[in-house]
Coordinates of C-alpha atoms in Angstrom, one line a residue:
M1 CA 48.9 27.4 27.3
K2 CA 52.6 28.3 28.6
L3 CA 54.9 30.0 27.1
R4 CA 58.5 28.9 27.6
R5 CA 61.0 30.9 25.4
L6 CA 60.9 33.7 23.0
Q7 CA 63.9 34.9 20.5
I8 CA 63.9 37.4 18.4
F9 CA 67.0 36.8 15.8
D10 CA 66.5 40.0 13.7
I11 CA 63.6 42.8 12.9
E12 CA 63.8 45.6 10.9
Y13 CA 61.1 47.8 12.1
K14 CA 61.9 47.5 16.0
P15 CA 65.6 47.3 16.0
L16 CA 65.3 47.5 19.8
M17 CA 63.8 43.8 20.1
K18 CA 66.6 42.4 17.8
G19 CA 68.7 39.7 20.3
V20 CA 65.6 39.3 22.8
D21 CA 66.2 35.9 24.2
I22 CA 63.5 35.7 27.2
F23 CA 62.8 32.4 29.2
F24 CA 59.6 32.2 31.0
T25 CA 59.2 29.6 34.2
K26 CA 57.5 26.5 33.9
S27 CA 54.3 27.3 36.3
T28 CA 53.2 24.9 39.0
N29 CA 50.6 27.2 40.3
D30 CA 46.7 25.6 39.9
S31 CA 45.5 29.0 38.7
I32 CA 46.4 31.4 35.9
N33 CA 50.3 32.2 35.7
V34 CA 51.3 35.8 35.8
N35 CA 54.5 37.0 33.9
C36 CA 55.1 40.6 34.9
L37 CA 57.1 43.0 32.8
V38 CA 58.1 46.1 34.8
G39 CA 60.2 49.5 33.7
V40 CA 59.9 52.8 32.7
N41 CA 58.4 54.2 29.5
G42 CA 59.9 53.4 26.4
S43 CA 61.9 50.4 27.2
G44 CA 59.9 48.0 24.9
K45 CA 57.6 46.2 27.4
S46 CA 54.3 46.9 25.0
Q47 CA 56.7 45.8 21.8
L48 CA 57.5 42.6 23.2
L49 CA 53.4 42.1 23.9
E50 CA 53.2 43.2 20.3
L51 CA 55.6 41.0 18.7
I52 CA 54.3 38.0 20.8
S53 CA 50.8 38.6 19.1
E54 CA 52.1 39.3 15.5
I55 CA 53.9 35.9 15.8
F56 CA 50.5 34.0 16.5
L57 CA 48.7 36.5 13.8
F58 CA 51.4 35.2 11.6
L59 CA 50.9 31.4 12.5
D60 CA 47.5 31.6 12.3
K61 CA 47.3 33.0 9.1
V62 CA 50.1 30.0 7.8
Y63 CA 47.9 27.3 9.6
R64 CA 44.7 28.0 10.1
K65 CA 42.5 27.0 6.5
Q66 CA 46.0 27.0 5.0
G67 CA 46.1 31.0 5.1
I68 CA 42.8 31.9 3.6
L69 CA 43.1 35.3 5.3
S70 CA 45.9 36.6 3.4
K71 CA 48.3 36.1 0.6
K72 CA 51.2 37.5 1.7
I73 CA 52.3 35.5 4.6
N74 CA 56.0 35.5 5.0
S75 CA 57.4 35.9 8.4
P76 CA 57.7 39.7 9.6
F77 CA 60.3 39.2 11.1
A78 CA 63.2 36.4 12.2
F79 CA 61.9 34.4 15.7
K80 CA 61.9 31.2 17.7
I81 CA 58.8 30.7 20.0
E82 CA 58.5 28.0 22.5
Y83 CA 55.2 27.1 24.8
E84 CA 53.3 24.2 26.4
I85 CA 50.1 23.2 25.1
T86 CA 47.6 20.9 26.9
I87 CA 45.1 18.9 24.5
N88 CA 42.8 16.3 25.7
E89 CA 45.1 16.4 29.2
I90 CA 48.1 15.8 27.1
L91 CA 51.0 18.1 27.5
Y92 CA 52.8 18.9 24.3
L93 CA 55.8 21.2 23.9
V94 CA 55.5 23.4 20.4
S95 CA 58.1 25.2 18.8
F96 CA 58.0 27.2 15.7
E97 CA 61.1 28.8 14.4
C98 CA 61.9 31.7 11.5
E99 CA 65.6 31.7 10.7
K100 CA 65.3 34.7 8.6
I101 CA 62.6 37.4 7.8
H102 CA 60.3 37.0 5.6
T103 CA 60.7 33.2 5.7
K104 CA 58.2 31.1 3.7
P105 CA 55.4 29.2 5.2
K106 CA 57.2 25.6 4.0
D107 CA 60.5 26.9 5.2
I108 CA 59.1 27.6 9.0
L109 CA 60.8 24.8 11.5
F110 CA 58.3 23.4 14.0
E111 CA 58.9 20.6 16.4
I112 CA 55.9 19.3 18.6
I113 CA 56.9 16.6 21.4
Q114 CA 54.4 15.1 23.4
E115 CA 56.2 13.5 26.9
D116 CA 57.0 9.7 26.9
I117 CA 57.0 9.6 22.8
P118 CA 59.9 10.6 21.1
G119 CA 59.9 11.5 17.2
L120 CA 56.2 12.4 17.3
V121 CA 55.3 13.4 13.7
I122 CA 52.9 15.5 13.2
D123 CA 51.3 16.3 9.8
T124 CA 51.3 20.2 8.7
S125 CA 47.5 20.1 8.1
E126 CA 47.2 19.1 12.1
I127 CA 49.5 22.0 13.0
V128 CA 46.2 24.1 13.6
N129 CA 45.3 22.2 16.4
Y130 CA 48.7 23.1 18.2
L131 CA 48.0 26.9 18.2
P132 CA 46.4 28.9 21.0
N133 CA 42.8 28.6 21.1
K134 CA 42.3 32.3 21.9
V135 CA 45.2 35.3 21.9
I136 CA 43.4 38.2 24.1
G137 CA 44.9 41.7 23.8
Y138 CA 43.9 44.2 26.5
T139 CA 45.1 47.9 26.7
S140 CA 43.7 50.6 29.1
G141 CA 44.4 53.4 26.3
D142 CA 44.9 54.0 22.6
N143 CA 47.8 52.0 22.4
E144 CA 49.4 52.0 19.0
T145 CA 51.9 49.3 19.4
L146 CA 49.8 46.4 20.8
S147 CA 46.5 47.1 18.9
L148 CA 48.2 47.1 15.7
P149 CA 48.4 43.2 15.4
F150 CA 44.8 43.1 16.0
E151 CA 43.8 45.5 13.4
W152 CA 45.2 44.0 10.6
Y153 CA 43.4 41.0 11.8
Y154 CA 40.2 42.7 12.0
D155 CA 40.7 44.0 8.7
E156 CA 41.1 40.9 7.4
Y157 CA 38.5 39.0 9.2
A158 CA 36.0 41.3 8.2
D159 CA 37.2 41.2 4.5
F160 CA 36.8 37.9 4.4
T161 CA 33.2 37.8 6.1
G162 CA 32.5 40.1 3.4
K163 CA 33.7 37.6 0.7
R164 CA 31.6 34.5 2.6
A165 CA 28.4 36.7 2.1
R166 CA 28.8 37.7 -1.3
F167 CA 30.0 33.9 -2.5
P168 CA 28.7 31.7 0.0
E169 CA 29.2 28.6 -2.3
K170 CA 32.7 29.5 -2.7
Y171 CA 33.8 29.6 0.8
K172 CA 31.0 27.3 2.5
E173 CA 33.8 25.1 3.7
F174 CA 35.1 28.3 6.1
N175 CA 31.8 29.3 7.8
D176 CA 33.0 27.7 11.1
Y177 CA 36.0 30.3 11.3
D178 CA 36.2 32.2 14.4
P179 CA 38.0 35.0 15.4
V180 CA 41.2 33.8 17.5
L181 CA 42.7 37.2 18.2
Y182 CA 40.2 39.5 20.5
F183 CA 41.5 42.8 21.4
M184 CA 40.0 44.5 24.4
N185 CA 40.0 48.3 25.3
Y186 CA 37.7 50.8 26.4
N187 CA 35.3 50.0 23.4
T188 CA 34.4 46.5 24.5
N189 CA 33.5 47.5 28.3
L190 CA 29.7 47.2 27.3
G191 CA 29.3 44.4 25.2
I192 CA 31.8 42.4 28.1
T193 CA 29.7 43.6 31.1
I194 CA 26.4 43.1 29.1
S195 CA 27.3 39.5 28.5
N196 CA 28.6 38.1 32.0
L197 CA 25.5 40.1 33.8
I198 CA 22.8 38.2 31.6
F199 CA 24.7 34.7 32.4
D200 CA 25.1 35.8 35.8
D201 CA 24.4 32.1 37.7
G202 CA 25.7 33.2 41.0
N203 CA 29.1 32.2 40.4
D204 CA 31.8 33.1 42.9
A205 CA 34.2 34.5 40.4
L206 CA 31.6 37.0 39.1
K207 CA 30.4 37.9 42.4
L208 CA 33.9 38.5 43.6
V209 CA 34.2 41.1 40.6
K210 CA 30.7 42.5 41.4
D211 CA 31.0 43.0 45.0
I212 CA 34.3 45.0 44.0
V213 CA 32.7 47.3 42.1
R214 CA 29.3 47.7 44.3
V215 CA 27.5 46.1 41.1
E216 CA 24.2 44.0 41.8
K217 CA 22.8 43.3 38.7
L218 CA 21.5 44.6 35.0
I219 CA 18.6 46.4 34.7
S220 CA 18.3 47.1 30.8
F221 CA 20.2 48.3 27.6
R222 CA 19.5 49.3 23.9
I223 CA 21.5 47.8 20.9
T224 CA 21.0 49.3 17.6
I225 CA 21.8 47.0 14.5
Q226 CA 22.1 47.9 11.0
T227 CA 23.5 47.0 7.8
N228 CA 22.0 49.8 5.1
Q229 CA 23.4 52.7 6.6
K230 CA 24.4 56.2 4.5
M231 CA 28.2 54.9 4.9
A232 CA 27.8 51.5 3.9
P233 CA 28.9 50.2 0.7
G234 CA 26.1 49.9 -1.9
Y235 CA 24.1 52.1 0.4
K236 CA 20.2 52.8 -1.3
P237 CA 17.9 55.2 0.2
K238 CA 14.8 53.2 -0.7
G239 CA 16.6 49.6 0.8
G240 CA 16.6 46.4 -1.4
P241 CA 17.7 42.9 -0.9
D242 CA 21.2 44.1 -2.3
A243 CA 21.6 47.5 -0.2
G244 CA 24.5 48.1 2.5
I245 CA 26.3 45.4 4.1
K246 CA 25.7 41.7 2.8
L247 CA 26.0 39.2 5.8
T248 CA 26.7 35.8 6.2
E249 CA 24.2 33.3 7.0
E250 CA 25.9 32.8 10.5
L251 CA 25.6 36.9 11.3
E252 CA 22.0 36.8 9.8
N253 CA 21.2 34.1 12.7
W254 CA 22.8 36.0 15.3
I255 CA 20.8 39.1 14.7
D256 CA 17.9 36.7 14.6
K257 CA 18.6 35.6 17.9
L258 CA 19.0 39.1 19.2
I259 CA 15.7 39.9 18.0
K260 CA 14.1 36.8 19.4
C261 CA 15.6 37.7 22.8
C262 CA 13.7 41.3 23.0
K263 CA 10.0 41.6 23.6
Y264 CA 10.0 44.9 22.4
A265 CA 11.5 44.2 18.3
V266 CA 9.8 46.6 16.0
Q267 CA 10.6 48.2 13.1
D268 CA 8.9 51.2 11.5
E269 CA 9.1 52.3 7.8
N270 CA 12.5 54.2 8.4
D271 CA 14.1 51.4 10.2
K272 CA 13.4 49.2 7.4
K273 CA 14.9 51.3 4.8
F274 CA 18.4 51.3 6.7
K275 CA 17.7 47.7 7.7
R276 CA 18.1 48.8 11.0
W277 CA 16.7 47.2 14.2
I278 CA 16.4 49.1 17.8
L279 CA 16.2 46.4 20.3
D280 CA 15.5 47.5 23.7
Y281 CA 15.9 44.9 26.7
E282 CA 14.7 44.9 30.3
L283 CA 17.0 42.1 32.0
D284 CA 13.4 40.1 33.6
P285 CA 13.5 36.7 34.0
I286 CA 11.7 36.1 31.0
T287 CA 14.5 37.9 28.8
I288 CA 16.9 36.4 30.6
D289 CA 15.9 33.1 30.1
L290 CA 15.3 33.4 26.6
F291 CA 19.2 34.4 25.9
K292 CA 19.9 31.1 27.5
I293 CA 17.7 29.4 25.4
H294 CA 19.5 31.6 22.4
F295 CA 23.1 31.4 23.3
S296 CA 25.2 29.1 25.3
S297 CA 27.0 30.9 27.6
A298 CA 28.5 34.7 28.2
L299 CA 31.4 34.1 25.8
E300 CA 28.9 32.9 22.8
L301 CA 26.9 36.2 23.5
Y302 CA 29.7 38.4 23.2
T303 CA 31.1 36.4 20.1
A304 CA 27.8 37.5 18.4
F305 CA 28.2 41.2 19.4
Y306 CA 32.0 41.1 18.5
K307 CA 31.4 39.6 15.1
L308 CA 28.7 42.2 14.3
E309 CA 31.1 45.1 15.5
L310 CA 34.0 43.3 13.0
L311 CA 31.4 44.6 10.2
N312 CA 32.3 48.2 11.2
N313 CA 35.5 47.6 9.2
L314 CA 33.7 47.3 5.6
I315 CA 31.8 50.8 6.4
I316 CA 35.2 52.2 5.3
K317 CA 35.8 53.5 1.9
D318 CA 38.0 50.7 0.0
E319 CA 40.4 53.3 -1.2
I320 CA 41.4 54.6 2.4
V321 CA 42.0 50.7 3.5
K322 CA 44.1 49.7 0.8
D323 CA 46.1 53.1 1.5
I324 CA 46.7 52.0 5.3
K325 CA 47.3 48.2 4.3
R326 CA 50.1 49.5 2.1
A327 CA 51.3 51.6 4.9
R328 CA 51.1 48.4 7.1
D329 CA 53.4 46.5 4.8
E330 CA 55.9 49.0 4.4
R331 CA 56.5 49.3 8.1
L332 CA 57.5 45.4 7.9
N333 CA 60.4 46.3 5.5
T334 CA 61.4 49.5 7.1
A335 CA 62.1 51.0 11.0
L336 CA 59.0 52.9 10.6
Q337 CA 57.0 53.2 13.9
L338 CA 54.0 55.2 13.1
V339 CA 51.3 53.6 10.9
P340 CA 48.0 55.3 10.3
K341 CA 45.0 53.8 11.6
L342 CA 41.6 53.1 10.1
P343 CA 39.1 56.2 11.0
T344 CA 36.5 55.7 13.6
V345 CA 33.3 55.1 12.2
P346 CA 30.7 57.6 13.7
D347 CA 28.4 56.1 16.5
E348 CA 25.1 56.7 14.3
E349 CA 26.6 54.6 11.3
K350 CA 28.2 51.5 13.3
V351 CA 26.6 47.9 12.3
L352 CA 26.2 47.3 16.0
R353 CA 26.2 49.9 18.7
Y354 CA 25.4 49.8 22.6
S355 CA 23.4 52.5 24.5
E356 CA 21.3 53.2 27.6
L357 CA 23.3 50.4 29.9
K358 CA 21.4 50.5 33.3
L359 CA 22.7 48.8 36.2
M360 CA 21.6 48.2 40.0
L361 CA 24.1 48.9 42.6
K362 CA 24.5 46.9 45.6
N363 CA 22.5 50.2 47.4
G364 CA 19.8 49.3 45.2
T365 CA 20.7 52.7 43.6
T366 CA 19.9 52.7 39.6
V367 CA 22.6 54.3 37.6
D368 CA 23.6 54.7 34.0
Y369 CA 26.7 52.5 33.1
L370 CA 28.7 55.9 31.6
S371 CA 28.3 57.3 35.4
L372 CA 30.7 54.7 36.6
S373 CA 34.7 56.0 36.9
D374 CA 37.1 54.7 34.7
G375 CA 38.6 52.6 37.3
E376 CA 35.2 50.7 37.7
H377 CA 35.1 50.3 33.9
Q378 CA 38.3 48.9 33.4
F379 CA 37.8 46.7 36.2
L380 CA 34.3 45.2 34.5
N381 CA 36.5 45.2 31.3
V382 CA 39.5 43.3 32.4
F383 CA 37.9 40.8 35.0
G384 CA 35.0 40.4 32.4
T385 CA 37.3 39.2 30.0
I386 CA 38.7 36.8 32.3
L387 CA 35.7 35.3 33.2
M388 CA 34.1 34.6 29.5
M389 CA 37.8 33.0 28.5
I390 CA 38.7 31.5 31.1
N391 CA 36.9 28.1 30.6
Q392 CA 38.4 27.7 27.1
E393 CA 41.5 25.6 26.9
N394 CA 44.9 27.1 25.8
C395 CA 44.3 31.0 25.9
L396 CA 47.2 33.6 26.0
F397 CA 46.4 36.7 27.7
L398 CA 48.3 40.1 26.9
L399 CA 47.5 42.9 29.2
D400 CA 48.9 46.3 28.7
E401 CA 49.2 47.9 32.1
P402 CA 45.4 46.4 33.1
E403 CA 45.4 48.4 36.3
T404 CA 46.3 52.1 35.1
H405 CA 43.0 53.4 36.8
F406 CA 42.7 51.4 39.4
N407 CA 43.0 53.2 42.9
P408 CA 45.8 52.0 45.4
K409 CA 43.4 49.5 47.3
W410 CA 42.6 48.0 43.8
R411 CA 46.0 47.6 42.6
R412 CA 46.8 45.8 45.7
I413 CA 44.3 43.2 45.2
F414 CA 44.6 42.9 41.3
I415 CA 47.0 39.8 41.6
S416 CA 44.9 38.1 44.5
T417 CA 41.7 38.5 42.8
L418 CA 42.9 37.4 39.6
K419 CA 44.3 34.1 41.3
E420 CA 41.1 33.7 43.2
M421 CA 38.6 33.9 40.4
T422 CA 41.2 31.4 38.3
I423 CA 41.6 28.6 40.4
G424 CA 41.8 25.3 38.7
K425 CA 42.7 27.1 35.4
I426 CA 45.9 26.6 34.0
Q427 CA 46.7 29.6 31.6
D428 CA 49.2 32.1 30.9
M429 CA 49.1 35.9 31.5
I430 CA 51.9 38.7 30.4
V431 CA 51.1 42.0 32.1
T432 CA 53.0 45.3 31.8
T433 CA 52.9 47.6 34.6
H434 CA 54.4 50.2 37.0
S435 CA 52.9 49.6 40.2
P436 CA 54.8 47.8 43.1
F437 CA 51.5 46.6 44.2
V438 CA 51.4 44.0 41.0
V439 CA 55.1 43.1 41.4
S440 CA 55.1 42.3 44.8
D441 CA 52.7 39.9 44.4
C442 CA 54.5 37.9 41.8
K443 CA 57.7 35.5 42.5
N444 CA 61.0 37.1 41.1
E445 CA 61.2 34.5 38.5
S446 CA 58.1 35.6 36.9
V447 CA 59.3 39.2 36.9
F448 CA 61.4 40.8 33.9
I449 CA 62.6 43.8 34.4
F450 CA 63.3 46.4 31.2
E451 CA 66.2 48.3 31.0
R452 CA 66.9 50.6 27.9
D453 CA 70.4 51.7 26.9
G454 CA 70.4 54.0 23.8
D455 CA 68.9 51.5 21.0
C456 CA 70.1 48.3 23.4
L457 CA 67.7 46.5 25.5
R458 CA 68.3 44.6 28.7
I459 CA 65.9 42.1 30.0
T460 CA 66.7 40.7 33.5
N461 CA 64.9 39.2 36.6
P462 CA 65.3 40.7 39.8
P463 CA 68.5 40.1 41.7
K464 CA 66.2 39.7 44.9
E465 CA 63.1 38.3 45.5
T466 CA 59.8 40.5 44.8
Y467 CA 57.2 38.2 46.1
G468 CA 56.3 40.4 49.4
A469 CA 58.9 42.7 48.9
S470 CA 58.5 46.3 50.3
F471 CA 58.1 49.2 47.7
D472 CA 61.2 50.6 48.8
N473 CA 62.8 47.6 47.3
I474 CA 60.9 46.9 44.0
L475 CA 61.4 50.7 43.0
D476 CA 64.9 50.2 43.3
M477 CA 65.4 47.1 41.5
A478 CA 62.7 48.1 38.8
F479 CA 63.1 51.9 38.3
D480 CA 66.5 52.9 40.0
I481 CA 64.7 55.0 42.8
K482 CA 66.8 55.0 46.2
I483 CA 64.8 57.1 48.0
P484 CA 60.7 56.4 47.4
I485 CA 60.1 60.3 48.1
S486 CA 58.9 62.9 45.2
R487 CA 61.4 64.8 43.8
D488 CA 60.6 68.5 45.4
S489 CA 60.4 67.3 49.1
L490 CA 63.5 64.9 48.6
K491 CA 65.3 68.2 47.1
E492 CA 64.4 70.2 49.8
I493 CA 65.5 67.3 52.5
D494 CA 68.8 67.0 51.0
E495 CA 69.3 70.8 51.5
L496 CA 68.3 70.6 55.4
R497 CA 70.7 67.8 55.6
K498 CA 73.3 70.5 54.9
Y499 CA 72.5 73.1 57.9
Q500 CA 74.7 73.0 61.0
N501 CA 72.2 74.7 62.9
P502 CA 69.5 72.3 64.8
D503 CA 67.3 75.0 65.4
V504 CA 66.7 75.9 62.0
I505 CA 66.6 71.8 60.7
K506 CA 63.7 71.7 63.8
E507 CA 61.9 74.9 62.3
K508 CA 61.2 73.5 59.2
L509 CA 60.8 69.7 60.0
N510 CA 57.1 70.1 60.4
N511 CA 57.0 70.6 56.9
F512 CA 57.5 67.2 56.1
G513 CA 55.3 63.9 56.4
E514 CA 56.7 60.7 58.1
S515 CA 59.6 58.7 56.3
D516 CA 63.1 57.2 56.8
E517 CA 64.4 60.6 55.3
K518 CA 62.6 62.6 58.1
L519 CA 63.7 60.5 60.9
N520 CA 67.1 60.4 59.5
L521 CA 67.1 64.5 59.8
M522 CA 65.6 64.2 63.7
N523 CA 68.9 62.0 64.3
R524 CA 70.9 64.7 62.7
I525 CA 69.1 67.2 65.2
I526 CA 70.0 65.2 68.1
M527 CA 73.8 64.8 67.1
L528 CA 74.2 68.3 66.4
N529 CA 72.9 69.3 69.9
F530 CA 75.3 66.9 71.3
G531 CA 78.2 68.5 69.2
K532 CA 79.1 64.9 67.6
E533 CA 79.0 66.3 64.1
K534 CA 80.7 69.7 63.1

């Protein structure tokens, strides 16, 4: 899918976003299309990503299974969004509009246009087919802004999964309801890496990622699954059929498949009491074949992990969950920015957790996954996510500073690596960044500069071409940095410019590295020596 336009007519809890009207260019590339949001901290880049995810969260609630995930589904703000989507190789232009805050579902204005077929009529029940297949959010840190819509989604999805498990007959028609919003952060690294490396078929895209991070293959890992841990609702020390978290038939099948893929699946009496499986995997050809028998792809395997991880929300006490949901609802009616988050479930109480992940590097060394650097973790997470999702049609990627922990060399190849591994895959990606390397690989019509003046936000395209531009020009356009030198050294250079004695300037000149500013000082020495400047 491809975003074309986003308008925010009115919003109470993010006043900076009120009046935003941003056009995204029509892509003609044969690989993933990158829209780059750039600007100083606090200029609203992450807020825009959040609002896009909130819009699709809202539309998902309204149209998918007629709002089964939530009773309260009025629009959180007034907006219009337009995007392209391809279904069975036919391109459609889709738009949704909520003219005012808290628009009711019946009052949503929508239009779906197919080229060469004017007046296309779509029944409301079919609208779900024109929504994104997946909306994938990513943040390199604990970004409160972007994570919130995804956390709301997880809470409701986990709650709904619990209801399906307790009342299977009542909800049996919804057994195929898969997550649409996926949020990737540091906690998802292990599941993504495991899934991709198990299904390593030697394809060029994965090979490219492995070569960059120097990883040869996955050696072994452990997953622990438990549903009757002490924090679980309904916990019974002696176990029993009703103890702990109740699972849907689908989740029980996922666990059964994971057990069948493990040659060392054994439970002792203590494990049975906690309904716990400790599964140790060694990635030999037999184990890899077992995974490929029981799971069709890296994405399906990761989805099994992902759905089990979502159950961690069911560990948290109901009264805590209710208080936080109430605070979230209040946020939608005020300018309140900070919203309490659900407490983190301790590792030993999680429904699913990973450990003891071993990798072989290109030089033959075996290392623990945790010994890799933050940049290597981030590289495997970002590009591993794209690898898993790229064959899914109509995905939208919202990445908040995906290159934060990369070294300059990796920042330099970020966009080129992305395009190389997604040739022939038309998807849309919106990236926030502070890196000139990223901006320099994007055309200026795909770069959006965010500038904040108090409570007013201005979003513009750069006045000059950014593709292939020098960092001097990019820093000037995006961050109003006229001279790309750090503050202390530039201050000292400015002081030297005031000196009239060329010998003093020459004496101090060796304190500085090479730059245009140093060259200007050398020219000043020459001019002073020849008496051309007083």
